[in-house]
XYZ file of C-alpha atoms in Angstrom:
301
model
C -98.507 -121.188 -4.857
C -97.216 -117.779 -4.384
C -99.135 -115.319 -2.660
C -99.421 -111.321 -3.132
C -99.716 -109.381 0.045
C -100.868 -105.982 0.777
C -100.327 -105.120 4.661
C -103.000 -103.082 6.136
C -103.899 -101.575 9.789
C -106.351 -103.854 11.287
C -107.641 -101.089 13.498
C -110.194 -100.059 11.242
C -111.609 -103.893 11.061
C -111.507 -103.918 15.074
C -113.324 -100.666 15.202
C -116.098 -102.299 13.425
C -115.824 -105.923 14.489
C -114.523 -105.957 18.168
C -114.932 -101.962 19.509
C -112.201 -101.365 22.072
C -110.342 -104.854 21.929
C -107.895 -104.577 19.325
C -103.909 -104.705 19.067
C -102.569 -103.490 15.705
C -101.946 -106.835 13.621
C -98.830 -105.324 11.578
C -96.026 -105.178 14.305
C -92.841 -103.894 13.206
C -89.389 -104.479 14.480
C -88.451 -102.293 17.232
C -84.804 -101.936 16.869
C -81.336 -102.481 14.788
C -78.301 -103.699 15.729
C -79.160 -104.283 18.963
C -80.531 -100.827 19.868
C -83.906 -100.093 20.328
C -85.243 -97.039 17.406
C -89.192 -96.863 19.049
C -91.143 -97.983 15.908
C -94.702 -99.546 16.713
C -95.901 -102.716 17.470
C -92.607 -103.393 19.553
C -92.853 -106.810 21.949
C -89.358 -106.978 22.903
C -87.417 -106.774 26.639
C -83.827 -106.405 27.125
C -82.272 -109.399 29.693
C -81.559 -106.872 32.160
C -85.183 -105.118 31.869
C -85.832 -104.991 35.792
C -89.583 -106.341 35.338
C -88.101 -109.793 34.596
C -89.054 -111.981 37.967
C -87.355 -114.959 36.938
C -86.328 -117.470 34.528
C -86.399 -121.145 33.300
C -85.100 -123.468 35.784
C -85.004 -126.669 34.172
C -85.359 -128.701 30.521
C -87.446 -131.762 29.727
C -87.215 -133.130 26.170
C -84.688 -131.557 23.901
C -85.150 -133.389 20.621
C -82.571 -132.270 18.561
C -83.005 -131.448 14.620
C -80.862 -131.612 11.722
C -77.607 -129.890 10.882
C -76.428 -128.909 14.434
C -73.004 -129.883 15.742
C -72.550 -131.153 19.019
C -70.835 -128.551 20.464
C -74.380 -126.523 20.283
C -76.171 -129.317 22.066
C -76.174 -128.718 25.476
C -79.330 -127.484 26.730
C -78.196 -126.409 29.995
C -77.418 -123.020 28.627
C -81.024 -122.032 28.145
C -81.639 -122.392 32.167
C -81.512 -119.156 34.174
C -80.812 -115.656 33.269
C -79.188 -114.729 29.992
C -75.566 -113.922 29.485
C -74.162 -111.400 27.277
C -72.663 -113.931 25.183
C -73.834 -115.334 21.538
C -72.336 -118.764 22.137
C -74.310 -119.551 25.363
C -77.543 -120.934 23.838
C -78.595 -124.453 22.973
C -79.255 -124.893 19.050
C -82.770 -126.911 18.488
C -81.735 -127.760 14.875
C -83.636 -127.788 11.500
C -86.867 -129.263 13.297
C -86.200 -129.558 16.484
C -87.901 -128.813 20.001
C -87.027 -127.931 23.759
C -89.191 -127.871 26.817
C -88.367 -125.203 29.115
C -89.787 -125.876 32.968
C -90.102 -123.167 35.564
C -90.375 -123.596 39.345
C -91.918 -120.010 40.145
C -94.713 -120.724 37.109
C -96.175 -118.048 34.810
C -99.307 -116.363 35.048
C -101.647 -114.474 33.312
C -100.886 -111.188 35.004
C -100.609 -107.676 33.380
C -98.719 -106.431 30.298
C -96.714 -109.475 28.608
C -95.621 -112.664 31.035
C -93.168 -113.891 29.641
C -90.211 -113.781 26.718
C -88.219 -116.292 24.735
C -84.677 -115.297 23.782
C -82.618 -115.782 20.659
C -79.121 -115.240 19.742
C -79.763 -113.788 15.743
C -76.638 -111.243 15.548
C -76.684 -110.742 11.666
C -78.613 -107.247 10.862
C -79.848 -105.889 7.880
C -77.422 -104.650 5.230
C -76.276 -100.971 4.794
C -79.064 -99.077 3.401
C -81.731 -101.564 4.149
C -84.893 -100.734 5.877
C -85.352 -100.711 9.480
C -86.938 -103.903 10.921
C -84.694 -106.433 8.762
C -82.512 -108.912 10.252
C -81.575 -112.570 10.043
C -84.525 -113.996 11.950
C -84.726 -117.771 12.448
C -88.050 -118.569 13.789
C -89.663 -121.206 16.109
C -93.489 -121.935 17.758
C -93.870 -121.114 21.247
C -96.200 -123.347 23.476
C -97.141 -123.931 26.989
C -98.593 -125.896 29.154
C -99.701 -126.190 32.930
C -99.337 -130.491 33.183
C -96.392 -130.965 31.044
C -98.245 -133.056 28.775
C -100.853 -130.606 26.950
C -99.491 -127.657 24.594
C -101.025 -124.987 23.708
C -99.735 -122.893 20.468
C -99.989 -119.533 20.377
C -101.510 -118.060 16.854
C -98.821 -116.993 14.592
C -98.896 -115.416 11.306
C -96.270 -114.619 9.009
C -96.823 -112.437 5.509
C -94.059 -112.985 3.808
C -94.438 -114.766 0.050
C -90.757 -116.476 -0.806
C -88.226 -118.522 0.395
C -85.198 -116.958 1.934
C -81.469 -118.048 1.389
C -79.259 -119.993 4.176
C -78.400 -116.606 5.956
C -80.705 -113.739 4.113
C -82.494 -111.477 6.034
C -86.187 -110.764 6.455
C -88.659 -107.986 7.932
C -89.859 -108.282 11.350
C -92.845 -106.576 10.393
C -93.890 -109.808 8.407
C -93.634 -111.803 11.816
C -96.474 -112.529 14.355
C -95.915 -114.371 17.711
C -93.220 -116.553 16.211
C -89.979 -116.475 18.256
C -88.064 -114.711 17.302
C -87.946 -111.329 15.304
C -85.240 -109.507 17.702
C -81.205 -109.522 18.153
C -79.565 -111.012 20.543
C -79.954 -110.090 24.350
C -83.662 -108.723 23.237
C -86.633 -111.254 24.233
C -89.731 -111.930 22.104
C -92.499 -111.329 24.741
C -95.988 -113.446 24.639
C -99.294 -112.611 26.569
C -100.912 -115.625 28.132
C -104.004 -113.786 27.930
C -103.912 -113.676 23.931
C -105.204 -117.384 24.244
C -108.238 -116.906 25.812
C -108.657 -114.554 23.223
C -107.973 -117.111 20.636
C -110.281 -120.095 22.203
C -112.765 -117.305 21.910
C -112.419 -116.536 18.258
C -112.172 -120.312 17.558
C -115.530 -121.241 18.981
C -116.971 -118.283 17.407
C -118.747 -118.164 13.808
C -116.205 -116.240 12.426
C -113.092 -118.575 12.643
C -110.837 -118.565 9.397
C -107.678 -120.457 11.525
C -106.858 -123.665 9.644
C -109.105 -126.861 10.891
C -105.830 -128.583 11.923
C -105.102 -125.811 14.177
C -108.299 -125.177 15.785
C -108.682 -128.948 16.841
C -105.268 -128.748 18.513
C -105.805 -126.354 20.116
C -109.431 -127.459 21.632
C -107.754 -130.686 22.200
C -105.347 -129.186 24.944
C -107.128 -125.920 26.003
C -108.969 -127.373 28.240
C -106.318 -128.508 30.454
C -104.161 -125.155 30.347
C -104.311 -122.882 33.584
C -103.412 -119.581 32.519
C -102.713 -118.506 36.195
C -100.118 -121.484 36.297
C -98.106 -122.250 33.018
C -94.979 -124.316 34.328
C -93.874 -125.396 30.769
C -92.689 -123.206 27.632
C -92.150 -126.010 24.445
C -90.341 -124.233 21.997
C -90.339 -125.689 18.078
C -88.010 -124.756 15.340
C -89.802 -124.001 11.963
C -87.606 -125.513 9.186
C -87.930 -122.518 6.678
C -88.491 -123.972 3.264
C -92.275 -123.256 3.489
C -93.298 -126.689 4.814
C -94.563 -125.391 8.406
C -97.578 -123.322 8.138
C -99.177 -120.667 10.346
C -102.421 -120.947 12.177
C -103.991 -119.126 8.910
C -102.564 -122.110 6.793
C -99.959 -119.511 5.081
C -96.494 -120.807 4.566
C -93.814 -119.886 6.828
C -90.073 -118.866 5.552
C -86.836 -118.198 7.293
C -83.159 -118.588 6.836
C -82.921 -121.890 5.026
C -80.846 -124.496 5.019
C -78.528 -123.280 7.258
C -75.762 -125.682 8.548
C -73.419 -126.389 11.970
C -75.822 -124.611 14.086
C -79.143 -125.158 12.272
C -82.186 -123.999 13.481
C -83.437 -121.729 16.579
C -80.393 -120.527 18.793
C -82.316 -120.706 22.301
C -80.702 -117.899 25.037
C -83.558 -118.390 27.761
C -86.911 -117.890 28.826
C -87.699 -114.716 31.375
C -90.914 -114.907 33.189
C -92.226 -111.302 34.086
C -95.284 -112.444 35.937
C -94.682 -115.274 38.148
C -97.631 -117.450 39.279
C -97.075 -117.204 42.755
C -98.358 -113.830 42.727
C -101.843 -112.507 42.790
C -103.067 -112.271 39.350
C -104.246 -108.812 37.793
C -106.682 -108.931 35.033
C -105.399 -107.082 31.850
C -106.801 -104.073 30.332
C -109.602 -104.921 27.651
C -108.013 -102.592 25.486
C -104.810 -104.574 25.135
C -106.625 -107.875 23.899
C -105.649 -108.616 20.330
C -108.408 -109.248 17.697
C -107.321 -112.707 16.508
C -110.255 -112.784 14.316
C -109.705 -108.734 12.924
C -105.913 -110.529 11.827
C -107.923 -113.567 9.968
C -110.533 -112.242 8.351
C -108.523 -109.134 7.368
C -106.307 -111.914 5.238
C -109.209 -112.503 3.068
C -108.979 -108.460 1.870
C -105.073 -107.847 1.684
C -104.068 -111.640 0.944
C -104.611 -113.131 -2.043
C -103.216 -116.228 -3.649
C -102.281 -116.445 -7.351
């Protein structure tokens, strides 16, 4: 069924439900043509940013999806620092995945903890709204033991399919890598998983049963101060993949040759070998606000 969507700010609901702990749900893309333009909701970081302390040091379980030529199937290209080269990537393929490993570990520190880099270099046509681009999307999951992975809560607000090399708005995308151009990583905050856990065990939770069950089965094994694995799973963009709320996710489909997510690398801002610093409560995302708000601004026809 098609969806009719009107995007509202979650701040109003946050004030009523969760007081000072909120993050606006309606993130917007922070730059076009690879240059910052200062829009709200920016969760990007440049690969040369001084806050980056480490990079992925290895990989496991590179499972290639379909529609990927052999020249793009080199997982070693995602190890180490991102290079200023659109072709220095490993392509996951449609529905493919890879697990990157980190000798430094990743901890839940101040601000964002790590960032996933993709190589999108197709921007909006001239005259299109800011924040449009060729975004190929992927789920992001983390693990401390390499066996139990916890997926970041994620949402997609688009309502229709996207052609093979079509574009969509960054403001429709939440916690799916990536809605940024080449050389800009999509940042993630490990602290959000704790907020997700508290939301899931509350009576207000509106995530899908499947997402909640998978989250709870694996969260007990996760040490937020010692994450050693990040798994990236390509989303098949035909609507057969779903967000945490059960709504369809769309991205350019069907692409060939280098189909699916093109991973440049994964940067670490907070390494596990340093002392943990609590995050400000006002930075916490209120996942309940996001999910509960859908009942107001999203209606199925």
